[in-house]
CSV table of C-alpha atoms in Angstrom, one decimal:
chain,number,residue,atom,x,y,z
A,1,UNK,CA,5.9,-2.7,-20.1
A,2,UNK,CA,7.8,0.5,-20.1
A,3,UNK,CA,9.5,1.2,-16.8
A,4,UNK,CA,8.7,4.6,-15.1
A,5,UNK,CA,11.9,6.6,-14.6
A,6,UNK,CA,12.3,6.7,-10.9
A,7,UNK,CA,16.1,7.4,-10.8
A,8,UNK,CA,17.1,10.0,-8.3
A,9,UNK,CA,13.9,9.7,-6.2
A,10,UNK,CA,15.1,12.5,-3.9
A,11,UNK,CA,15.5,14.9,-6.8
A,12,UNK,CA,12.1,14.0,-8.1
A,13,UNK,CA,10.5,14.5,-4.7
A,14,UNK,CA,12.2,17.9,-4.4
A,15,UNK,CA,10.5,18.9,-7.7
A,16,UNK,CA,7.2,18.7,-5.9
A,17,UNK,CA,8.0,21.1,-3.1
A,18,UNK,CA,6.0,23.9,-4.8
A,19,UNK,CA,2.9,21.9,-5.7
A,20,UNK,CA,2.9,20.3,-2.2
A,21,UNK,CA,3.0,23.7,-0.5
A,22,UNK,CA,0.3,25.0,-2.9
A,23,UNK,CA,-2.0,22.1,-2.1
A,24,UNK,CA,-1.5,22.1,1.6
A,25,UNK,CA,-4.6,24.1,2.7
A,26,UNK,CA,-6.8,22.2,0.2
A,27,UNK,CA,-5.6,18.8,1.6
A,28,UNK,CA,-6.3,20.0,5.1
A,29,UNK,CA,-9.8,21.2,4.2
A,30,UNK,CA,-11.0,18.4,2.0
A,31,UNK,CA,-9.0,15.5,3.6
A,32,UNK,CA,-8.1,14.4,0.1
A,33,UNK,CA,-5.0,14.7,-2.2
A,34,UNK,CA,-6.1,16.9,-5.2
A,35,UNK,CA,-6.0,15.3,-8.6
A,36,UNK,CA,-3.5,17.7,-10.0
A,37,UNK,CA,-1.0,16.8,-7.3
A,38,UNK,CA,-1.8,13.1,-7.4
A,39,UNK,CA,-1.0,13.1,-11.1
A,40,UNK,CA,2.4,14.7,-10.4
A,41,UNK,CA,3.2,12.1,-7.8
A,42,UNK,CA,2.3,9.3,-10.2
A,43,UNK,CA,4.2,11.0,-13.0
A,44,UNK,CA,7.4,11.0,-10.8
A,45,UNK,CA,6.9,7.3,-10.0
A,46,UNK,CA,6.8,8.0,-6.3
A,47,UNK,CA,4.2,5.3,-5.6
A,48,UNK,CA,6.5,2.7,-7.3
A,49,UNK,CA,9.8,3.1,-5.6
A,50,UNK,CA,9.6,-0.3,-4.0
A,51,UNK,CA,7.8,-2.1,-6.9
A,52,UNK,CA,10.0,-4.6,-8.8
A,53,UNK,CA,11.6,-3.3,-12.0
A,54,UNK,CA,10.0,-6.1,-14.0
A,55,UNK,CA,6.6,-4.6,-13.2
A,56,UNK,CA,7.6,-1.0,-14.1
A,57,UNK,CA,8.9,0.0,-10.6
A,58,UNK,CA,12.0,1.5,-9.3
A,59,UNK,CA,13.1,-1.2,-6.9
A,60,UNK,CA,15.2,1.4,-5.2
A,61,UNK,CA,17.5,0.9,-2.2
A,62,UNK,CA,16.0,1.7,1.2
A,63,UNK,CA,18.3,4.7,1.7
A,64,UNK,CA,17.1,6.4,-1.4
A,65,UNK,CA,13.5,5.6,-0.4
A,66,UNK,CA,14.0,7.2,3.0
A,67,UNK,CA,15.4,10.4,1.6
A,68,UNK,CA,12.5,10.8,-0.9
A,69,UNK,CA,9.8,10.2,1.8
A,70,UNK,CA,11.6,12.6,4.2
A,71,UNK,CA,11.6,15.3,1.5
A,72,UNK,CA,7.9,14.9,0.8
A,73,UNK,CA,7.0,14.9,4.5
A,74,UNK,CA,8.8,18.2,5.0
A,75,UNK,CA,6.2,19.8,2.8
A,76,UNK,CA,3.1,17.7,3.5
A,77,UNK,CA,3.0,14.8,6.0
A,78,UNK,CA,-0.3,13.3,4.7
A,79,UNK,CA,1.1,13.0,1.2
A,80,UNK,CA,4.3,11.4,2.4
A,81,UNK,CA,2.3,9.0,4.5
A,82,UNK,CA,0.1,7.9,1.6
A,83,UNK,CA,3.2,7.5,-0.6
A,84,UNK,CA,4.9,5.3,2.1
A,85,UNK,CA,1.7,3.2,2.5
A,86,UNK,CA,1.3,2.8,-1.2
A,87,UNK,CA,4.9,1.6,-1.5
A,88,UNK,CA,4.5,-0.7,1.4
A,89,UNK,CA,1.5,-2.4,-0.2
A,90,UNK,CA,3.4,-2.8,-3.4
A,91,UNK,CA,5.8,-5.1,-1.5
A,92,UNK,CA,3.2,-7.9,-1.9
A,93,UNK,CA,4.0,-8.0,-5.7
A,94,UNK,CA,7.0,-10.4,-5.3
A,95,UNK,CA,4.6,-12.9,-3.6
A,96,UNK,CA,1.9,-12.8,-6.2
A,97,UNK,CA,1.7,-14.9,-9.4
A,98,UNK,CA,3.5,-13.0,-12.1
A,99,UNK,CA,0.4,-12.7,-14.3
A,100,UNK,CA,-1.6,-11.3,-11.4
A,101,UNK,CA,1.1,-8.8,-10.5
A,102,UNK,CA,1.3,-7.7,-14.1
A,103,UNK,CA,-2.5,-7.2,-14.2
A,104,UNK,CA,-2.6,-5.1,-11.0
A,105,UNK,CA,0.3,-2.9,-11.9
A,106,UNK,CA,-0.3,-2.6,-15.6
A,107,UNK,CA,-1.9,0.8,-14.9
A,108,UNK,CA,0.9,3.2,-14.0
A,109,UNK,CA,-1.4,4.8,-11.4
A,110,UNK,CA,-2.2,1.6,-9.6
A,111,UNK,CA,-2.3,1.9,-5.8
A,112,UNK,CA,-3.3,-0.8,-3.3
A,113,UNK,CA,-4.8,0.2,0.0
A,114,UNK,CA,-5.7,-2.0,3.0
A,115,UNK,CA,-6.1,-1.9,6.7
A,116,UNK,CA,-4.1,-3.8,9.3
A,117,UNK,CA,-5.0,-7.4,10.1
A,118,UNK,CA,-7.5,-8.2,12.8
A,119,UNK,CA,-9.5,-11.3,13.8
A,120,UNK,CA,-11.2,-11.5,10.4
A,121,UNK,CA,-11.7,-14.8,8.7
A,122,UNK,CA,-11.8,-16.0,5.1
A,123,UNK,CA,-13.4,-19.3,4.3
A,124,UNK,CA,-11.4,-21.5,1.9
A,125,UNK,CA,-13.5,-22.6,-1.1
A,126,UNK,CA,-12.7,-24.4,-4.3
A,127,UNK,CA,-10.5,-22.0,-6.3
A,128,UNK,CA,-10.3,-19.3,-3.7
A,129,UNK,CA,-11.7,-17.7,-0.6
A,130,UNK,CA,-14.9,-16.0,0.6
A,131,UNK,CA,-14.7,-13.2,3.0
A,132,UNK,CA,-16.8,-10.5,4.7
A,133,UNK,CA,-16.2,-7.9,7.4
A,134,UNK,CA,-15.0,-4.4,8.1
A,135,UNK,CA,-11.4,-3.1,8.3
A,136,UNK,CA,-10.1,0.2,9.5
A,137,UNK,CA,-7.2,2.7,8.8
A,138,UNK,CA,-7.0,2.1,5.0
A,139,UNK,CA,-4.6,5.0,4.3
A,140,UNK,CA,-4.8,6.0,0.7
A,141,UNK,CA,-8.1,4.2,-0.1
A,142,UNK,CA,-9.5,7.3,-1.8
A,143,UNK,CA,-6.9,7.1,-4.6
A,144,UNK,CA,-6.6,3.3,-4.7
A,145,UNK,CA,-7.8,1.2,-7.6
A,146,UNK,CA,-7.1,-2.1,-5.7
A,147,UNK,CA,-7.8,-3.0,-2.1
A,148,UNK,CA,-7.0,-5.9,0.1
A,149,UNK,CA,-7.8,-7.6,3.4
A,150,UNK,CA,-5.5,-9.6,5.6
A,151,UNK,CA,-7.2,-12.4,7.3
A,152,UNK,CA,-6.8,-15.9,8.8
A,153,UNK,CA,-8.1,-18.8,6.7
A,154,UNK,CA,-10.7,-21.2,7.9
A,155,UNK,CA,-10.6,-24.6,6.1
A,156,UNK,CA,-13.6,-26.6,5.2
A,157,UNK,CA,-13.3,-28.7,8.4
A,158,UNK,CA,-13.5,-25.6,10.5
A,159,UNK,CA,-9.8,-25.5,11.5
A,160,UNK,CA,-7.5,-22.5,10.9
A,161,UNK,CA,-4.8,-22.9,8.3
A,162,UNK,CA,-1.4,-22.9,9.9
A,163,UNK,CA,2.0,-21.7,8.7
A,164,UNK,CA,5.3,-23.6,9.0
A,165,UNK,CA,5.6,-22.3,12.6
A,166,UNK,CA,2.3,-23.9,13.5
A,167,UNK,CA,0.5,-20.6,13.9
A,168,UNK,CA,-2.5,-19.3,12.1
A,169,UNK,CA,-1.4,-17.9,8.7
A,170,UNK,CA,-2.5,-14.5,7.5
A,171,UNK,CA,-3.4,-14.4,3.9
A,172,UNK,CA,-3.9,-11.2,1.8
A,173,UNK,CA,-6.8,-11.1,-0.6
A,174,UNK,CA,-6.8,-8.5,-3.3
A,175,UNK,CA,-9.7,-7.1,-5.3
A,176,UNK,CA,-10.7,-4.0,-7.3
A,177,UNK,CA,-11.5,-1.1,-5.0
A,178,UNK,CA,-15.1,-0.7,-6.3
A,179,UNK,CA,-15.9,-4.0,-4.6
A,180,UNK,CA,-15.4,-2.5,-1.2
A,181,UNK,CA,-17.7,0.0,0.5
A,182,UNK,CA,-15.7,3.0,2.0
A,183,UNK,CA,-16.8,4.6,5.2
A,184,UNK,CA,-15.9,8.3,5.7
A,185,UNK,CA,-14.5,7.9,9.2
A,186,UNK,CA,-11.2,9.8,9.1
A,187,UNK,CA,-11.9,13.3,10.5
A,188,UNK,CA,-8.8,14.0,12.6
A,189,UNK,CA,-6.6,16.9,13.8
A,190,UNK,CA,-3.5,15.6,12.0
A,191,UNK,CA,-2.6,13.6,8.9
A,192,UNK,CA,-6.1,14.6,7.6
A,193,UNK,CA,-5.2,14.0,3.9
A,194,UNK,CA,-4.3,10.3,4.4
A,195,UNK,CA,-8.1,9.5,4.3
A,196,UNK,CA,-7.4,6.5,6.5
A,197,UNK,CA,-11.0,5.4,6.3
A,198,UNK,CA,-12.8,2.2,7.2
A,199,UNK,CA,-14.1,-0.2,4.5
A,200,UNK,CA,-16.3,-3.2,4.3
A,201,UNK,CA,-16.8,-6.2,2.0
A,202,UNK,CA,-19.7,-8.6,2.1
A,203,UNK,CA,-19.7,-12.2,0.9
A,204,UNK,CA,-16.8,-11.4,-1.4
A,205,UNK,CA,-15.1,-14.3,-3.4
A,206,UNK,CA,-11.5,-13.8,-4.2
A,207,UNK,CA,-9.8,-16.2,-6.5
A,208,UNK,CA,-6.6,-18.0,-5.3
A,209,UNK,CA,-4.5,-16.1,-7.9
A,210,UNK,CA,-5.3,-12.8,-6.3
A,211,UNK,CA,-4.1,-13.9,-2.9
A,212,UNK,CA,-0.7,-14.3,-1.2
A,213,UNK,CA,0.9,-14.9,2.2
A,214,UNK,CA,4.0,-13.2,3.3
A,215,UNK,CA,4.6,-15.6,6.3
A,216,UNK,CA,7.3,-17.5,4.5
A,217,UNK,CA,10.1,-15.6,2.6
A,218,UNK,CA,10.6,-18.8,0.6
A,219,UNK,CA,7.4,-18.1,-1.2
A,220,UNK,CA,8.8,-15.0,-2.9
A,221,UNK,CA,8.6,-15.1,-6.7
A,222,UNK,CA,11.1,-12.2,-7.0
A,223,UNK,CA,14.4,-12.3,-5.3
A,224,UNK,CA,17.0,-9.5,-4.9
A,225,UNK,CA,18.5,-7.5,-2.0
A,226,UNK,CA,15.4,-5.2,-1.5
A,227,UNK,CA,13.0,-8.1,-1.1
A,228,UNK,CA,15.3,-9.9,1.3
A,229,UNK,CA,14.4,-7.2,3.9
A,230,UNK,CA,11.6,-8.4,6.2
A,231,UNK,CA,8.4,-6.6,5.1
A,232,UNK,CA,7.7,-5.2,8.5
A,233,UNK,CA,11.2,-3.7,8.6
A,234,UNK,CA,10.6,-1.8,5.3
A,235,UNK,CA,7.3,-0.7,6.7
A,236,UNK,CA,9.0,0.7,9.8
A,237,UNK,CA,11.6,2.4,7.6
A,238,UNK,CA,8.7,4.2,5.8
A,239,UNK,CA,7.2,5.3,9.1
A,240,UNK,CA,10.5,6.6,10.4
A,241,UNK,CA,11.2,8.5,7.1
A,242,UNK,CA,7.8,10.4,7.4
A,243,UNK,CA,8.6,11.2,11.0
A,244,UNK,CA,12.0,12.5,10.1
A,245,UNK,CA,10.5,14.8,7.5
A,246,UNK,CA,7.9,16.1,9.9
A,247,UNK,CA,10.7,16.8,12.5
A,248,UNK,CA,12.9,18.6,9.9
A,249,UNK,CA,9.9,20.8,9.0
A,250,UNK,CA,9.3,21.6,12.7
A,251,UNK,CA,12.9,22.6,13.2
A,252,UNK,CA,12.9,24.7,10.1
A,253,UNK,CA,9.7,26.5,11.2
């Protein structure tokens, strides 16, 4: 797989200042990122900054990631938020079987979207899991080609699967986005373009190979300094970077 050139992510983000400003009113009105801008974001590899290099990603250091997100957020906070969420979701790649990760990210425009975990349950079955329910706040779901759910696992005997700490484990199940029903619920006064809608799945079977748990760092397939960071830490870094960009834009205005 050819690696997308994501060197100098800040410079690449700066190249989009004009297109971001041009699309701002349309994003606000339609609550969507227009295709012409989305193509530019993919072309610059900005959804793949945290993806492993062996999957065509940038695997950039957190400092470079922060600067790129901050620059995007200066011009459009919704776009920056979606880029941050897409990168955060890509952090599951080191926990997936290599063949699965290659399949998901073979498309250079692949984006995973999901909502935060809740009390949802997946039933363990031979070869995988069966799940149903509704999740909220799936930022970026309108441009995602894969989606996921985070849920606890109920074993055949009715007990919850536990992690090494003796607590219910959360497992992430991934599936093509067309297998979810999206609900147009995100009509807000801010961050309108994130399209952080709700979504549902019903009686969905997900094979074991398309699932992973991030409870145990020892389960990582891919090592390296970037993936030694706790996942929630890198998530928080992304949130902070978007906020910094919004603050810088406010000061400039």
